[in-house]
PDB file of C-alpha atoms in Angstrom:
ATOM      1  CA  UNK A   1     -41.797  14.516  -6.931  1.00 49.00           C
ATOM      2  CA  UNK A   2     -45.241  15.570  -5.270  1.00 52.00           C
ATOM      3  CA  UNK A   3     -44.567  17.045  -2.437  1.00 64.00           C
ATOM      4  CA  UNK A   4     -46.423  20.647  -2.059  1.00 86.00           C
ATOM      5  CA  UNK A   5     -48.989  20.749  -4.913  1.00 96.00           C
ATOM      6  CA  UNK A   6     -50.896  23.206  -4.936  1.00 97.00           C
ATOM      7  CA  UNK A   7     -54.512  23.743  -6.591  1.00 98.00           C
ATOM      8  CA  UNK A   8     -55.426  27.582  -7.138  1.00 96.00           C
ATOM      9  CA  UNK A   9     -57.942  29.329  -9.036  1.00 96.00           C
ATOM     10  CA  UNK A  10     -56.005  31.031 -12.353  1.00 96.00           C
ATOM     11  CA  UNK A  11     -55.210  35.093 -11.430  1.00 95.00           C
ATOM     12  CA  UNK A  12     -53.964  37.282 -14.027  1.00 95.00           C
ATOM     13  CA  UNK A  13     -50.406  36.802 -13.227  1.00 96.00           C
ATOM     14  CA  UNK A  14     -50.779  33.267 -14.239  1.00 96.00           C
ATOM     15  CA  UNK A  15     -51.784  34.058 -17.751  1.00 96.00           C
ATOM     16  CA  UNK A  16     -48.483  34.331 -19.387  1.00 94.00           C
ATOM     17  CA  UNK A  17     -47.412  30.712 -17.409  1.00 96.00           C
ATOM     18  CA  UNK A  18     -50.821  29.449 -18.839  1.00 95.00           C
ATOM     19  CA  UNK A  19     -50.013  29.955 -22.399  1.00 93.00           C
ATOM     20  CA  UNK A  20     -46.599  28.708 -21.802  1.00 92.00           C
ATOM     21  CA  UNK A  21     -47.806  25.457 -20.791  1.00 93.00           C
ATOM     22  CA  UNK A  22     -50.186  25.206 -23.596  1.00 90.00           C
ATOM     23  CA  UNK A  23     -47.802  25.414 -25.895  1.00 87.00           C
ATOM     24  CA  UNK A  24     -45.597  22.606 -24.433  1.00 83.00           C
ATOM     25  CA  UNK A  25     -48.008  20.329 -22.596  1.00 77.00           C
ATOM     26  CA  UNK A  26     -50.675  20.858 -25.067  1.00 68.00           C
ATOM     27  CA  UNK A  27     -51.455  21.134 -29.114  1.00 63.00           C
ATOM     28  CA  UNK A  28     -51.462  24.578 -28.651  1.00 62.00           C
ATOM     29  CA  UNK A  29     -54.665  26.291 -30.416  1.00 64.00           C
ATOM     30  CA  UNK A  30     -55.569  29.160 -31.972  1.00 66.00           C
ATOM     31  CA  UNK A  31     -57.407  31.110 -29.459  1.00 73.00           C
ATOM     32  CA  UNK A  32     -54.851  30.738 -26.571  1.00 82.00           C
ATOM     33  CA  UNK A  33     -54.134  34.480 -26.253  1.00 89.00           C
ATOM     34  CA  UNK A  34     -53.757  36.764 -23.005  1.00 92.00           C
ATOM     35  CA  UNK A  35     -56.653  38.816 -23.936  1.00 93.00           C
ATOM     36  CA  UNK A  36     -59.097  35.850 -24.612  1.00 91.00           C
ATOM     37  CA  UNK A  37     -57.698  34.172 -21.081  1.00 93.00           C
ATOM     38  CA  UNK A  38     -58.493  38.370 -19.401  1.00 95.00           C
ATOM     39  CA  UNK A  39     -61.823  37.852 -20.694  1.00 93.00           C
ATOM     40  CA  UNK A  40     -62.876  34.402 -19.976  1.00 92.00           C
ATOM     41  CA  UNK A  41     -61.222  35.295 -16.227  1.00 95.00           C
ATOM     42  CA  UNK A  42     -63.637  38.085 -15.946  1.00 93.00           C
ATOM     43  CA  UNK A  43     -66.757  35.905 -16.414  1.00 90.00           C
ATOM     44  CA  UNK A  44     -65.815  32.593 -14.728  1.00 89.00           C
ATOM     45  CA  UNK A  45     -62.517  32.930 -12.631  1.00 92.00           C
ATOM     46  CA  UNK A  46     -63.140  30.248  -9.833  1.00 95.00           C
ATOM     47  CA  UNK A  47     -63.520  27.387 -12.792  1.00 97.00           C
ATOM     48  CA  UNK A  48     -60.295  28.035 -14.611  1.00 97.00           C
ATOM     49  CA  UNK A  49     -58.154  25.785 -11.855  1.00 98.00           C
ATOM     50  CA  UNK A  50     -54.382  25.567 -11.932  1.00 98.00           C
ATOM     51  CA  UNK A  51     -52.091  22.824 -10.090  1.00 98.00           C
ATOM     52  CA  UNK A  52     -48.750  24.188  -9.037  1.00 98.00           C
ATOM     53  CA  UNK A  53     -45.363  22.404  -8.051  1.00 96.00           C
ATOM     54  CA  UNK A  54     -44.166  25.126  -6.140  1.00 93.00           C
ATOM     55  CA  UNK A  55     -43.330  27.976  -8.949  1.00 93.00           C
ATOM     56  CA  UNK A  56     -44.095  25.521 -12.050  1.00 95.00           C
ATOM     57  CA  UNK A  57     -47.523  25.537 -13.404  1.00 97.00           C
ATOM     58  CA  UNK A  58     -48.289  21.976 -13.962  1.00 96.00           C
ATOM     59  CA  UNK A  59     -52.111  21.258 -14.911  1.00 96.00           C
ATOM     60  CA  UNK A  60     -55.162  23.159 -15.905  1.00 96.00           C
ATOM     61  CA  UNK A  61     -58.409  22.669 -16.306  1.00 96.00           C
ATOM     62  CA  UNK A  62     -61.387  25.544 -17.186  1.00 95.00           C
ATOM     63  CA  UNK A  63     -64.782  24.969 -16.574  1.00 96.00           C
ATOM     64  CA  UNK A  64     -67.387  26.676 -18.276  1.00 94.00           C
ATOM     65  CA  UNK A  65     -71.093  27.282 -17.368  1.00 94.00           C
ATOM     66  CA  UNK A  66     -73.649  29.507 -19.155  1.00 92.00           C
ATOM     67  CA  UNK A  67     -76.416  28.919 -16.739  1.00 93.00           C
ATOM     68  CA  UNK A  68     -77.831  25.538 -19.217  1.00 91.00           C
ATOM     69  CA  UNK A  69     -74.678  23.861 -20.142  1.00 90.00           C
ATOM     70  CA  UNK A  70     -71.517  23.492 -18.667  1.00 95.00           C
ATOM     71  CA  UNK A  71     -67.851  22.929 -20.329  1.00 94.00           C
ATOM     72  CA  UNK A  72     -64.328  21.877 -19.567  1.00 94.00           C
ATOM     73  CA  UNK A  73     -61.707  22.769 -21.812  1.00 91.00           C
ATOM     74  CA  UNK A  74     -57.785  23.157 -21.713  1.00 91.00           C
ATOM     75  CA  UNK A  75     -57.680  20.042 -19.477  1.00 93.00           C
ATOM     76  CA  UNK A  76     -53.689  19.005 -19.291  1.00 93.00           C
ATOM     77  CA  UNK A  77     -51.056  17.700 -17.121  1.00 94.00           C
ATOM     78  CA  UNK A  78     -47.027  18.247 -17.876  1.00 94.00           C
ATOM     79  CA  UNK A  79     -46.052  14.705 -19.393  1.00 91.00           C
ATOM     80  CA  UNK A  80     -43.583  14.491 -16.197  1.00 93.00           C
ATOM     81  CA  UNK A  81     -46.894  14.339 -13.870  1.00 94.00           C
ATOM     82  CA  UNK A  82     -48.748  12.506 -15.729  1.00 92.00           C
ATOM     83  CA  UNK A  83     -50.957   8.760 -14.410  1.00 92.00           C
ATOM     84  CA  UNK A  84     -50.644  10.613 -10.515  1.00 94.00           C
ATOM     85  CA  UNK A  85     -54.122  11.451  -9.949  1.00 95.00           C
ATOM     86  CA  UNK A  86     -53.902  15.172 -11.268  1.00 97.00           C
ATOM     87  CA  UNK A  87     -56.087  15.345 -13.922  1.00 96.00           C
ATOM     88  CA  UNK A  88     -59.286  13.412 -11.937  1.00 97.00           C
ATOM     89  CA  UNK A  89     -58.681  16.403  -9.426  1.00 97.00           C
ATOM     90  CA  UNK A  90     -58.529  19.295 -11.449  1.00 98.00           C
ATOM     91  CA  UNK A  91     -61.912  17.908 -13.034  1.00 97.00           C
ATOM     92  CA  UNK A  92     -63.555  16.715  -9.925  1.00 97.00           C
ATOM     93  CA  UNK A  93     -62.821  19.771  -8.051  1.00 98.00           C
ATOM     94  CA  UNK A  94     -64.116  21.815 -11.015  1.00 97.00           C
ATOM     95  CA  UNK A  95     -67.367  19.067 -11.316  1.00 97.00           C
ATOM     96  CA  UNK A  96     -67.793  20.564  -7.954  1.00 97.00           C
ATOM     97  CA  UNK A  97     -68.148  23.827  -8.417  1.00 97.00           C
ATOM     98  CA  UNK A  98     -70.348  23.429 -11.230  1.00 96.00           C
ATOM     99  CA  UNK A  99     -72.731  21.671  -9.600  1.00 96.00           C
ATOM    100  CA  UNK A 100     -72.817  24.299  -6.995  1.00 96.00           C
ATOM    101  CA  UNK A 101     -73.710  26.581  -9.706  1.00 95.00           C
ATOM    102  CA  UNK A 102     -76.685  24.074 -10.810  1.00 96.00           C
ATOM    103  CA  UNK A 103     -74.901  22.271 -13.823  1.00 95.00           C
ATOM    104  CA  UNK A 104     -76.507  19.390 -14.844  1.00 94.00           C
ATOM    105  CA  UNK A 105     -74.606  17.904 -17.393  1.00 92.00           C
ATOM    106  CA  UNK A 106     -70.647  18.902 -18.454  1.00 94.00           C
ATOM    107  CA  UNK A 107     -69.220  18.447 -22.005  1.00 93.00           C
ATOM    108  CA  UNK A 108     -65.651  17.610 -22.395  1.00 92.00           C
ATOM    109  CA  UNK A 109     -63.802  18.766 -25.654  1.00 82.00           C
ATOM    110  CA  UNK A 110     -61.520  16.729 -26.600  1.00 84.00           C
ATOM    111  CA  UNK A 111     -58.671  17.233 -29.115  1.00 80.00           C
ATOM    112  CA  UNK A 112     -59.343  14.460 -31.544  1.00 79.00           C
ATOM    113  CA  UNK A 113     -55.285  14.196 -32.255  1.00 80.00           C
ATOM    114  CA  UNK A 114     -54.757  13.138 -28.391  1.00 80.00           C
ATOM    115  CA  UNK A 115     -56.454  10.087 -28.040  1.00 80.00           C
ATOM    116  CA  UNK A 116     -54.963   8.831 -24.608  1.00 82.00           C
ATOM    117  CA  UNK A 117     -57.236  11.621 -23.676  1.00 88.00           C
ATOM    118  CA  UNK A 118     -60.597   9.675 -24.688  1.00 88.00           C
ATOM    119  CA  UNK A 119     -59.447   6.639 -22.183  1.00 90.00           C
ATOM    120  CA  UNK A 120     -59.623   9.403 -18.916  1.00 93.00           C
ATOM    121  CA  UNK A 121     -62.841  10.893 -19.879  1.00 92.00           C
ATOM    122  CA  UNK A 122     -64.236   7.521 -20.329  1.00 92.00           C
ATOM    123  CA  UNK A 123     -62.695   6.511 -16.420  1.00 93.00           C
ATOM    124  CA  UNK A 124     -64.196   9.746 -15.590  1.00 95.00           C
ATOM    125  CA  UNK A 125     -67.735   8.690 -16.559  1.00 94.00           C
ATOM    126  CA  UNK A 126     -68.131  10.974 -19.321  1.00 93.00           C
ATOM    127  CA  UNK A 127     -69.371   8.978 -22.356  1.00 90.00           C
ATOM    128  CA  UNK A 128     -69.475   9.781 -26.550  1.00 86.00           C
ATOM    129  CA  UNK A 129     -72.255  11.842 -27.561  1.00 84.00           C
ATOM    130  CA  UNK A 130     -74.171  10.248 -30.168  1.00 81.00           C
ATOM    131  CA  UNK A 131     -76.880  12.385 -29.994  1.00 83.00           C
ATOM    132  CA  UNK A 132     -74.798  15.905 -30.479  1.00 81.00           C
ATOM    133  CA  UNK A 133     -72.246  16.825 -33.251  1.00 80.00           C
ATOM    134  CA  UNK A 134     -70.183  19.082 -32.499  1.00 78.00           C
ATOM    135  CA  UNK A 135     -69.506  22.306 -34.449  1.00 83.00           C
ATOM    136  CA  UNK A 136     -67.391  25.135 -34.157  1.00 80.00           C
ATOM    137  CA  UNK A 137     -66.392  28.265 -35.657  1.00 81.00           C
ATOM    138  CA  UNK A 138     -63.852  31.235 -34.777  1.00 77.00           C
ATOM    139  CA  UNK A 139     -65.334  34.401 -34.711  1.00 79.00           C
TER     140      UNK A 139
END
């Protein structure tokens, strides 16, 4: 079942379908909230991309760029979708746009408890970085 997807930029009435998804298509996490989604919508709209099957939201992907690096987070495709091509479009239409904004180089995180999702960022060209360690903390 393919028929009419469609690929939109996220708008606030998405939000509450966003989080929804998360929470079934993803591991969830502990900043998914409406207000953090508001906020991240107000700075970088056009590279939080959504895939629709007429009214189900069915992929995501947000792309992040601060002017030196750019991001993609919240990548995911209902399990029912899955191996169709969905996920290399949400990212390479979202590659796009960052390199229309002058990104030269995207990193991908990448739940360490999903690792099918290592094999499609590898087939998407993105590689390991040994050079970078990752850290994080909520504020």
């Amino acid at each position: 079942k393919m028929s009419n997807l469609e690929y939109r930029t996220c708008s606030p009435d998405d939000i509450d379908a966003a989080l929804a998804f998360w929470n079934t298509a993803t591991l969830g996490g502990s900043t998914n909230t409406r207000e953090a989604i508001e906020i991240y919508l107000d700075h970088d709209a056009e590279l939080f991309i959504t895939v629709w099957d007429e009214d189900a939201l069915i992929g995501t992907v947000m792309g992040a760029w601060d002017g030196w690096r750019a991001h993609f987070a919240r990548l995911a495709v209902n399990p029912e979708y899955r191996r169709r091509g969905i996920a290399r479009e949400l990212v390479n239409r979202a590659e796009k746009l960052l390199r229309k904004r002058g990104a030269k180089r995207v990193y991908a995180d990448i739940l360490t408890e999903s690792p099918e999702a290592f094999d499609f960022w590898r087939a998407m060209g993105f590689t390991p970085n040994d050079v970078v360690a990752p850290y994080a903390k909520n504020l």
